[in-house]
Coordinates of C-alpha atoms and ligand atoms in Angstrom, one line a residue:
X1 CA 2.9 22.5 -10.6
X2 CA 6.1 25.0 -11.0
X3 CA 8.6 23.4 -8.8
X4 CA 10.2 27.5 -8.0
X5 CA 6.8 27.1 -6.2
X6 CA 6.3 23.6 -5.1
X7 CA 7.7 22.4 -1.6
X8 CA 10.2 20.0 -2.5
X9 CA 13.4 19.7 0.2
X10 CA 15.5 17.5 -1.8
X11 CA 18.6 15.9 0.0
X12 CA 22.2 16.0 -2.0
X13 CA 23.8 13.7 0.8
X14 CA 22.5 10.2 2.0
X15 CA 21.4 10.6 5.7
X16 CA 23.2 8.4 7.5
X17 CA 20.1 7.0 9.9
X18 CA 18.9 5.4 6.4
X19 CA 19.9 1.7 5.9
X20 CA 17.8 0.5 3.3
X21 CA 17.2 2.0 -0.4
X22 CA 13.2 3.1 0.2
X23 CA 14.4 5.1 3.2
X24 CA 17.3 6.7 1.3
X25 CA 15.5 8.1 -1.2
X26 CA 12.2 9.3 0.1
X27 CA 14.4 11.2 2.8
X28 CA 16.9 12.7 -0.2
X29 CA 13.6 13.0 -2.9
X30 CA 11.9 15.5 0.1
X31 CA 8.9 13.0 0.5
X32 CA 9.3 12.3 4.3
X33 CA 10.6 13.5 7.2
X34 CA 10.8 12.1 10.6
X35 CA 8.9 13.9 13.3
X36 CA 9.5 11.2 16.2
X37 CA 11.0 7.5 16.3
X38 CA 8.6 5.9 13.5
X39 CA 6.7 8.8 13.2
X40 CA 6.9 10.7 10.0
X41 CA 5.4 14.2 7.7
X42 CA 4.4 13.3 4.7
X43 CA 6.0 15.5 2.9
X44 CA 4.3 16.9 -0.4
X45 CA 5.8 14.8 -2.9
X46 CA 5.6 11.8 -0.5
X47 CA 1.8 12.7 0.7
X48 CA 1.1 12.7 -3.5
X49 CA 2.2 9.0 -4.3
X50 CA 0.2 7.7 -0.7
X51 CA -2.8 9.4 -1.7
X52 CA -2.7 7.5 -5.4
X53 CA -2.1 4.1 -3.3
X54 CA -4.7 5.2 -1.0
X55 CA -7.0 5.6 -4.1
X56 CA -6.4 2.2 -6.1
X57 CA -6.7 0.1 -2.9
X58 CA -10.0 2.0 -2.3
X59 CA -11.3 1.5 -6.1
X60 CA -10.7 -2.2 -5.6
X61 CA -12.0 -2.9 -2.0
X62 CA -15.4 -0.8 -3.9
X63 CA -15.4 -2.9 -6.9
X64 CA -14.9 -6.2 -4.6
X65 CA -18.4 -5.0 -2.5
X66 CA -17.0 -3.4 0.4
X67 CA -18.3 -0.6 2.1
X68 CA -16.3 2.2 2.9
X69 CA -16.7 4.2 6.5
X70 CA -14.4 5.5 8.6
X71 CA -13.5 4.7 11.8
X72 CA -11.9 6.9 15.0
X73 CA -8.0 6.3 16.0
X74 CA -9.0 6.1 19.6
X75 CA -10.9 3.1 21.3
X76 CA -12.3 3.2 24.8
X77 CA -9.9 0.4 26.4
X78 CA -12.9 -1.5 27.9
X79 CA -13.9 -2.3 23.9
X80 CA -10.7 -4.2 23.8
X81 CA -11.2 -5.8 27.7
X82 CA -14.8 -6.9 26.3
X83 CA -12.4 -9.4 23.7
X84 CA -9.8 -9.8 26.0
X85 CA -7.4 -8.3 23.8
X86 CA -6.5 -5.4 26.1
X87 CA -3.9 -7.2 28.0
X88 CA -2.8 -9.3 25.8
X89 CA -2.0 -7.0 22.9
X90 CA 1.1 -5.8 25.3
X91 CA 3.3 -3.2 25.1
X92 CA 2.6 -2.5 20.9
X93 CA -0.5 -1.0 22.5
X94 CA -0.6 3.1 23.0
X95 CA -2.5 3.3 26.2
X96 CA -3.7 6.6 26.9
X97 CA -5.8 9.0 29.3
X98 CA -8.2 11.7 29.1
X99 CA -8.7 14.5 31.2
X100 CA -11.6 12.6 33.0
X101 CA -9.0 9.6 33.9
X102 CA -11.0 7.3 31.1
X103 CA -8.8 5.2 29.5
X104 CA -8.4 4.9 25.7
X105 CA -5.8 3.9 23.5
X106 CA -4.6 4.7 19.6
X107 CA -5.6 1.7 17.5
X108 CA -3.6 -0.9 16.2
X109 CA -6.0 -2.2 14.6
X110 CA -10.3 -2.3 14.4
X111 CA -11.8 -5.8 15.0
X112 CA -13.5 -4.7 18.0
X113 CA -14.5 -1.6 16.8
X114 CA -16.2 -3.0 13.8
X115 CA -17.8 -5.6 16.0
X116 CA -19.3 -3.2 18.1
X117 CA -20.9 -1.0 15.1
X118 CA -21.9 -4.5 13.8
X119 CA -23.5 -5.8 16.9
X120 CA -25.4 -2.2 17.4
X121 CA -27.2 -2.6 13.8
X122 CA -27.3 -5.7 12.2
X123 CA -29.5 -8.5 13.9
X124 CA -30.5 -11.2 10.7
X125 CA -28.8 -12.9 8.7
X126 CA -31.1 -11.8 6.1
X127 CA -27.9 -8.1 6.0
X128 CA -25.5 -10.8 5.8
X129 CA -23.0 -10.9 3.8
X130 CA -21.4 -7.5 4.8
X131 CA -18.0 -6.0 4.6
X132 CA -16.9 -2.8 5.8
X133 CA -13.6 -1.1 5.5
X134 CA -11.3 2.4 6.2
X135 CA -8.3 3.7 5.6
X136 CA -7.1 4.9 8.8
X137 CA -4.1 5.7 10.6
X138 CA -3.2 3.1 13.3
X139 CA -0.7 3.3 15.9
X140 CA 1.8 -0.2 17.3
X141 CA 4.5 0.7 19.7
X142 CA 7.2 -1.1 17.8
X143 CA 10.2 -2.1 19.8
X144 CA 12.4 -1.3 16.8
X145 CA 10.8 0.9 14.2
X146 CA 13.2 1.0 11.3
X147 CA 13.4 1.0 7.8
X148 CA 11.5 4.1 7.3
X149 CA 7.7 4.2 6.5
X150 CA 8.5 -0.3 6.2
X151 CA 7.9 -0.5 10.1
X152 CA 7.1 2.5 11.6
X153 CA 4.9 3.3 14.7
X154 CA 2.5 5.2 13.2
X155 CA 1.3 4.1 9.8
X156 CA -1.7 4.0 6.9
X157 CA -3.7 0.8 6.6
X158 CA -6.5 0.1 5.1
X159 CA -8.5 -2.8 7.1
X160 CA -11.5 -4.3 5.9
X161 CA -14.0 -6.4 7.8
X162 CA -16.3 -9.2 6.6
X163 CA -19.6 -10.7 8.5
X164 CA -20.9 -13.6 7.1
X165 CA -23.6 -16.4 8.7
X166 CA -21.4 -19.5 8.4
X167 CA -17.8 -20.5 7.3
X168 CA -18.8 -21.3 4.2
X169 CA -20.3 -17.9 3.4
X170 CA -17.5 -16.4 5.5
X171 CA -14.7 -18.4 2.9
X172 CA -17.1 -16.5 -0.2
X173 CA -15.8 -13.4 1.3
X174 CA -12.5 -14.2 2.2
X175 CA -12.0 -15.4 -1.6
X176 CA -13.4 -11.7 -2.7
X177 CA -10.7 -10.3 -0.7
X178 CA -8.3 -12.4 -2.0
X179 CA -8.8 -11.8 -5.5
X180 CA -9.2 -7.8 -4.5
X181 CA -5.4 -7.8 -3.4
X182 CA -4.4 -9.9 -6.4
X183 CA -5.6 -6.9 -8.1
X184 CA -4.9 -4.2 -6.3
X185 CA -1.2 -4.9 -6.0
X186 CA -0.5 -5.6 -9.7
X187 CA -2.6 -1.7 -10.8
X188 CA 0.4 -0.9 -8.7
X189 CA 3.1 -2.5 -11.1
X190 CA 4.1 -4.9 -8.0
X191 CA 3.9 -8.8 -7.6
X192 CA 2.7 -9.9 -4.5
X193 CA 2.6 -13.2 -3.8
X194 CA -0.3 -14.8 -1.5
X195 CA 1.4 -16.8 0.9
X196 CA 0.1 -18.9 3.5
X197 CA 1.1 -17.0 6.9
X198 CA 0.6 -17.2 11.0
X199 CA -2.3 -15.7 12.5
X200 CA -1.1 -14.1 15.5
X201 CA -2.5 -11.4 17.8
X202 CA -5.2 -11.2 14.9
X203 CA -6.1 -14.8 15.3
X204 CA -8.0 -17.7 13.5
X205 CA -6.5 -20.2 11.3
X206 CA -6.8 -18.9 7.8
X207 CA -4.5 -16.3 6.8
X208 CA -2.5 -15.6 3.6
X209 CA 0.3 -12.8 4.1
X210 CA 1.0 -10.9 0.3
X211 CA 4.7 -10.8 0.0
X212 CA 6.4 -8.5 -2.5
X213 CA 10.3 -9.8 -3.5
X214 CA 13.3 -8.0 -1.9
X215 CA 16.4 -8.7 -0.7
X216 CA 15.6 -6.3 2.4
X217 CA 11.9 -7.8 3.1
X218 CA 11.5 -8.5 6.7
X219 CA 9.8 -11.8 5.8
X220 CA 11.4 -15.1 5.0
X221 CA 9.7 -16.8 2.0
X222 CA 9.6 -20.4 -0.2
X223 CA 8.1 -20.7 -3.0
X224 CA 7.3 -22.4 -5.6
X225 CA 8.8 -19.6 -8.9
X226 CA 5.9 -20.5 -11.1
X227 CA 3.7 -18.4 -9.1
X228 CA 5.8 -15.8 -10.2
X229 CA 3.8 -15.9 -13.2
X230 CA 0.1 -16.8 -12.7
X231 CA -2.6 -14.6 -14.6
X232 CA -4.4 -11.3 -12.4
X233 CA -7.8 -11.2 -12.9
X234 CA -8.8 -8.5 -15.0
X235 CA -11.3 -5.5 -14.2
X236 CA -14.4 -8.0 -15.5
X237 CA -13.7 -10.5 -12.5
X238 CA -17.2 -11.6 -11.5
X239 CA -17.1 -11.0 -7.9
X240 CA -21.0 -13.0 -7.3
X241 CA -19.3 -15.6 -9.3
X242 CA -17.3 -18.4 -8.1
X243 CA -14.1 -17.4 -7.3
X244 CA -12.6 -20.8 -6.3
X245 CA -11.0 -21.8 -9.5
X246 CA -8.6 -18.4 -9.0
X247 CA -7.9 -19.4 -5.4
X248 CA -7.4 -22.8 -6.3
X249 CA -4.8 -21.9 -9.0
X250 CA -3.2 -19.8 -6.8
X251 CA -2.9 -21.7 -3.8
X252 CA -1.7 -25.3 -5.7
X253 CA 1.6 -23.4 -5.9
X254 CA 4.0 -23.7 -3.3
X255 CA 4.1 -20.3 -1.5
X256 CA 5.0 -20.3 2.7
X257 CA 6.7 -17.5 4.6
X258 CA 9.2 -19.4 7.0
X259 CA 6.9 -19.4 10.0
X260 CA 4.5 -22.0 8.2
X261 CA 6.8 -23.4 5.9
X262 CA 7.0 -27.0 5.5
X263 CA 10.5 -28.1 4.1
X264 CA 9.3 -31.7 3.5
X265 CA 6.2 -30.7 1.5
X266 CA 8.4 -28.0 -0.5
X267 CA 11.0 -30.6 -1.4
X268 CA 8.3 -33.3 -2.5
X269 CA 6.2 -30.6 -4.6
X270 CA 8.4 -28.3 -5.6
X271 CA 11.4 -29.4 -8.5
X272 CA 14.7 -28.2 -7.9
X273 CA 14.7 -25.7 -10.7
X274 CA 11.4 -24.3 -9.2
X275 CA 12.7 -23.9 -5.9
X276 CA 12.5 -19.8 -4.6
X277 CA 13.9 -19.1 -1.2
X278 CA 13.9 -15.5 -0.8
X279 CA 12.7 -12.9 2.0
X280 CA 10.1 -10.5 1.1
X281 CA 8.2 -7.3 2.3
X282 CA 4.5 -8.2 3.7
X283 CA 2.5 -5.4 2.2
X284 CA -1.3 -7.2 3.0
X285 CA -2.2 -9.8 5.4
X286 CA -5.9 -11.5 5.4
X287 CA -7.7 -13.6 8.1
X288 CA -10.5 -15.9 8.5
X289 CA -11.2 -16.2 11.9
X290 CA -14.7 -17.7 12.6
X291 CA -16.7 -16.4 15.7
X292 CA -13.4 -15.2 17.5
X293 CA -14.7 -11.7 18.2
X294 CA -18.1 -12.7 18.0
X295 CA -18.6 -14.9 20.7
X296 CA -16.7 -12.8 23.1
X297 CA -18.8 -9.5 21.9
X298 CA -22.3 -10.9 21.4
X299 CA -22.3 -10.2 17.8
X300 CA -25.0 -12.5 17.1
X301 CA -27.6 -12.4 14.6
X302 CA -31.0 -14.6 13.7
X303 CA -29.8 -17.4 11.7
X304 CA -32.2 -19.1 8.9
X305 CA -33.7 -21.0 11.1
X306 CA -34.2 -18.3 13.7
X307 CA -32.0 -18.8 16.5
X308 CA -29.5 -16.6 17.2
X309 CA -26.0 -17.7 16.0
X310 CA -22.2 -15.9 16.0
X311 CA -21.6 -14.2 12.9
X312 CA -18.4 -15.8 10.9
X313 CA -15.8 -13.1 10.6
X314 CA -12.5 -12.2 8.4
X315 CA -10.3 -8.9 8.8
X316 CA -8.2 -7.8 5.7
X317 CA -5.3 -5.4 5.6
X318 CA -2.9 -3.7 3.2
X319 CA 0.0 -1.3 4.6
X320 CA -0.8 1.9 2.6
X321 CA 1.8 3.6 3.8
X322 CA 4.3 0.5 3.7
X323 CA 3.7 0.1 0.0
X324 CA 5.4 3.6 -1.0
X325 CA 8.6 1.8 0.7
X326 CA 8.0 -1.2 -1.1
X327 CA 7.2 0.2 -4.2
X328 CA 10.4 2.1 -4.1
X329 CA 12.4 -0.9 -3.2
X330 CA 10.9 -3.0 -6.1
X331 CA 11.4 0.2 -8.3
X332 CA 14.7 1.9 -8.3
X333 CA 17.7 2.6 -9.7
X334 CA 21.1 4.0 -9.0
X335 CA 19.7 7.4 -9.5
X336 CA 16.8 7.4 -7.5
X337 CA 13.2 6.2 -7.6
X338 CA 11.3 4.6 -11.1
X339 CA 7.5 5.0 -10.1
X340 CA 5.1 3.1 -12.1
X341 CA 2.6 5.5 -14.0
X342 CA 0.0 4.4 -12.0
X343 CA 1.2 5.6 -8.7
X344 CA 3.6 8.4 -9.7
X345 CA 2.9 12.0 -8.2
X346 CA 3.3 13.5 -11.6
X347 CA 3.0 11.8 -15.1
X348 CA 5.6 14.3 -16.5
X349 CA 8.3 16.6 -15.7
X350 CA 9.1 19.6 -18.1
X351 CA 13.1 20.1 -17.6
X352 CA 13.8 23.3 -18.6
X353 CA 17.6 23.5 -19.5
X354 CA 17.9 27.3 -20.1
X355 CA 16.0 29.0 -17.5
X356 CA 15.6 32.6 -18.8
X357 CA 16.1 32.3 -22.0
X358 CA 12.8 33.3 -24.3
X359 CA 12.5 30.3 -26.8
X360 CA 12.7 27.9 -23.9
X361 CA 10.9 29.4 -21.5
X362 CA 7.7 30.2 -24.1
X363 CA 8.1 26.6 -24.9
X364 CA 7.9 25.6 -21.8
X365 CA 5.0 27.7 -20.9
X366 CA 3.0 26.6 -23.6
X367 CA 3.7 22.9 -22.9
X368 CA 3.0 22.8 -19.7
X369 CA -0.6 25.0 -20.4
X370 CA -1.4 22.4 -22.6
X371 CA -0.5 19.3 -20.8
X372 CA -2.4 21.1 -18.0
X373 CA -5.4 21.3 -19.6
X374 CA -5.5 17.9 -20.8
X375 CA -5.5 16.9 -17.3
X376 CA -1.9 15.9 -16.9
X377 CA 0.0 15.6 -13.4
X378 CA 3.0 17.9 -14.1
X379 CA 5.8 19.1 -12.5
X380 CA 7.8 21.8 -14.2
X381 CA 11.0 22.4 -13.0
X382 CA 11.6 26.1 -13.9
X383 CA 14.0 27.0 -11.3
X384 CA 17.3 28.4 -12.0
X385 CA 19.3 25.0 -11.5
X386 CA 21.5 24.3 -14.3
X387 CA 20.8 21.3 -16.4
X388 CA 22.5 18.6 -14.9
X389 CA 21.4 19.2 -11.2
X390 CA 18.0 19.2 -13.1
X391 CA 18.5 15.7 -15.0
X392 CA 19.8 14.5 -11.2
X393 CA 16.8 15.4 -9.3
X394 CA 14.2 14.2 -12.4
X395 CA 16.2 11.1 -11.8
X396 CA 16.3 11.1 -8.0
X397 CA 12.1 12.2 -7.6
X398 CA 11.1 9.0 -10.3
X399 CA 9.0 10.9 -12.7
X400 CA 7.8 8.4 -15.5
X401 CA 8.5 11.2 -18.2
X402 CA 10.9 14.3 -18.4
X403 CA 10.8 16.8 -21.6
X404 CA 14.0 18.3 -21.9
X405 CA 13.4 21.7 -23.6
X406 CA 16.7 22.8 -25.0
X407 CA 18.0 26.1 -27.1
X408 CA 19.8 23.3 -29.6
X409 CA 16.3 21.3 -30.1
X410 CA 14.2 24.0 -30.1
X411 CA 15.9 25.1 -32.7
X412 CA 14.9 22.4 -35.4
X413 CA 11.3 22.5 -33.5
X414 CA 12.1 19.4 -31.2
X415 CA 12.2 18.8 -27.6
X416 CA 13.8 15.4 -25.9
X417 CA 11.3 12.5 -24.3
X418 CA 13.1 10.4 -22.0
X419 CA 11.3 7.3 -20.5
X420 CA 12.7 7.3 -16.7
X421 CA 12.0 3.2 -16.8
X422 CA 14.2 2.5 -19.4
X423 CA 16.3 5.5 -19.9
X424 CA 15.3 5.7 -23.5
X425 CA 15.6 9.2 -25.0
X426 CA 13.5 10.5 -28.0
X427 CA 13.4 13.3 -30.4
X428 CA 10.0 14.4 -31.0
X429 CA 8.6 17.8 -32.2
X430 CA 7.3 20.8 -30.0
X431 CA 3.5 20.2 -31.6
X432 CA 3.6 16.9 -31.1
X433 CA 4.5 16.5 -27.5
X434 CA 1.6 17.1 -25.4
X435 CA 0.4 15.1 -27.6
X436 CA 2.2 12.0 -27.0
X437 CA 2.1 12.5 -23.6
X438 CA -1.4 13.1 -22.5
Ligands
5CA501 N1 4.5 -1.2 11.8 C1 4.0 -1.2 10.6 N2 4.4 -0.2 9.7 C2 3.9 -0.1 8.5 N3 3.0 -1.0 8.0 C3 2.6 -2.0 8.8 C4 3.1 -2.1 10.2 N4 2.5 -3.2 10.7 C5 1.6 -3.7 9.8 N5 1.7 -3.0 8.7 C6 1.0 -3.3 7.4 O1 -0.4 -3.4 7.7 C7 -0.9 -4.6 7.1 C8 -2.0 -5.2 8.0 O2 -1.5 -5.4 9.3 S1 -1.8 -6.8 9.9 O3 -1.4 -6.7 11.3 O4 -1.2 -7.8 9.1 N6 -3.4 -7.0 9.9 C9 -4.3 -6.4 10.6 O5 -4.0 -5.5 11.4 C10 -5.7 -6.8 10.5 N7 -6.5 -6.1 11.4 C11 -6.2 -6.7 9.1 S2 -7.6 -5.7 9.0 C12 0.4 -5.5 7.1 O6 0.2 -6.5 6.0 C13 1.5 -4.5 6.7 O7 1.5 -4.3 5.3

């Protein structure tokens, strides 16, 4: 992409309205904008890095056996009276009405919804077990959205939903998921610690919230700092296997957010030296919640022995759109955003530092043809900035690598490599770099 045609509204001032780093900088890197209270464009830049997130939480939900569909926004209220959850969701809930007076209502979240496909199809045990997920928009009228894309009104989540004909089947899943968001958060170059967590509107009494460290995290958390450094599974995890051994090791560690926490148990388990109490930004949540929604929905099925019994269900979410916030407050500096490679909107950023003039400009060219080719994500700034606004907004936007092409280096036949994570700066020859970077 040449940024003189890209659409990329970089900010030179902090907005005031911002109070916490993510914010700051996807408003001053041109990746968001606010259309309403909690409400926000995804700007191209911005749209980019959700789309990768979008794509490793979906590679991992595929390679743990869900099922991907896609479900609407809307939901006829009387789904949610059938579970008794219309009223007692409360004002979060976006209660709307069509032309024809029927009342329907932006979702917060699908557990009915999925129920109610369920119900419609599956009838023995014999489909079981089954778990279906999107990535959909959802809607919660938060008192106080803040914080950016952290708690906004409108926001990206994938949910996931598991059907199973007992607990004990319905704990196989739950495990699957787990060991999914162990995963899917580390491809992301975040920790995210499994904690054990309230249940909620959501309800059952399994739940484990995934907490990723930061000072501005809206969750309180104690752990246990050994868990800090437990192994991921790798891509070869055997998800038909048993998984207990992972859970087990990761749930003998100490890990509460504050609204389970037991002080007496952390000070008995966990030594002084090990002690973590930190706060934390919640960027999954999963539930076990046993026949919940389907004894009130009739989601029954023909159990082994032929009679009809409630399926065992689970719901599992990640805040897709949270996790470019929390990404950003895991990875920063003071000038502006270090995106892991993984999620970054380009791989590379060709700096250009003499616009015009014909040695840099055909190096440029030819660079960014061949990085091109090879399939690279890159951004060539080839606007008429001068260099150091350049190195500021390289800086500011996060791009893993930036090429400076220079009159000085091109001279001897070199261009500069400089690692944004680190700062470290490289000479390496014009032949060479696509090379290196592809
Ligand atoms: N207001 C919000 N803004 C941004 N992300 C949010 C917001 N509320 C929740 N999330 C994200 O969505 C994830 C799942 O939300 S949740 O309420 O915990 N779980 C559910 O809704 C279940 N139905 C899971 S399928 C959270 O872990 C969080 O990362």
């Amino acid at each position: 992409m040449r940024l003189s045609r890209y659409f990329l509204p970089i900010l030179k001032e902090n907005p005031k309205e911002a109070e916490i780093v993510s914010h700051r900088l996807m408003l001053r890197a041109g990746m968001l904008r606010q259309e309403a209270a909690g409400i926000y464009a995804w700007l191209p830049l911005g749209h980019r890095v959700l789309k990768k997130i979008e794509q490793i939480v979906r590679e991992e939900q595929n390679r743990a056996g869900a099922i991907e569909l896609l479900m609407p926004t809307l939901q006829l209220a009387d789904l949610w009276r059938e579970s008794g959850r219309y009223d007692a969701y409360g004002p979060e809930m976006l209660r709307i009405a069509d032309r024809h007076k029927r009342e329907l209502l932006y979702g917060p979240t699908n557990e009915e919804m999925i129920t109610e496909i369920f119900r419609a199809y599956v009838k023995s045990y014999k489909s079981l077990p089954l778990n279906l997920y999107h990535i959909q928009w959802k809607f919660r009228d938060e008192q106080r959205p803040r914080f950016g894309v952290m708690r906004g009104r409108e926001f990206l989540m994938k949910d996931a939903y598991s059907f199973d004909v007992d607990e004990a089947a319905a704990r196989k899943s739950y495990n699957k998921m787990f060991v999914a968001y162990l995963r899917t958060f580390a491809r992301m170059g975040l920790k995210a610690i499994p904690m054990r967590a309230e249940t909620g509107p959501i309800g059952g009494d399994l739940s484990h919230e995934f907490i990723v460290l930061a000072e501005t995290g809206e969750s309180g958390v104690y752990c246990d700092k050994d868990v800090l450094n437990l192994p991921v599974p790798d891509e070869n995890v055997d998800y038909d296997g048993d998984l207990t051994p992972i859970i087990k090791q990761w749930t003998s560690v100490y890990a509460a957010t504050e609204d389970v926490h037991e002080a007496a148990r952390y000070e008995s388990e966990v030594p002084e030296a090990n002690r973590l109490q930190t706060r934390g930004i919640e960027v999954g949540q999963i539930f076990y919640f046993g026949t919940k929604y389907s004894d009130s929905m009739k989601a029954n099925v023909a159990g082994p022995n032929g009679a009809d019994t409630p399926i065992h269900g689970g719901s599992y979410g990640v805040g897709v759109s949270r996790l470019v916030g929390a990404i950003i407050e895991a990875c920063h500096d003071d000038n502006g955003i270090i995106w892991p490679e993984e999620v970054a909107p380009f791989r590379v950023t060709i700096l250009n530092l003499k616009q015009g003039d014909a040695a840099t400009d055909a190096a440029c060219e030819q660079l960014y043809k061949e990085l091109t080719a090879k399939g690279v994500d890159v951004l060539y700034d080839d606007t008429d900035q001068r260099a150091g606004a350049k190195f500021a907004t390289a800086d500011l936007i996060g791009i893993p690598w930036q090429v400076h092409v220079g009159p000085r280096g091109l001279a001897e036949g070199k261009i500069e490599l400089k690692r944004r994570s680190d700062g470290s700066k490289e000479s390496v020859a014009l032949a060479e770099a696509a090379a290196r970077l592809a």
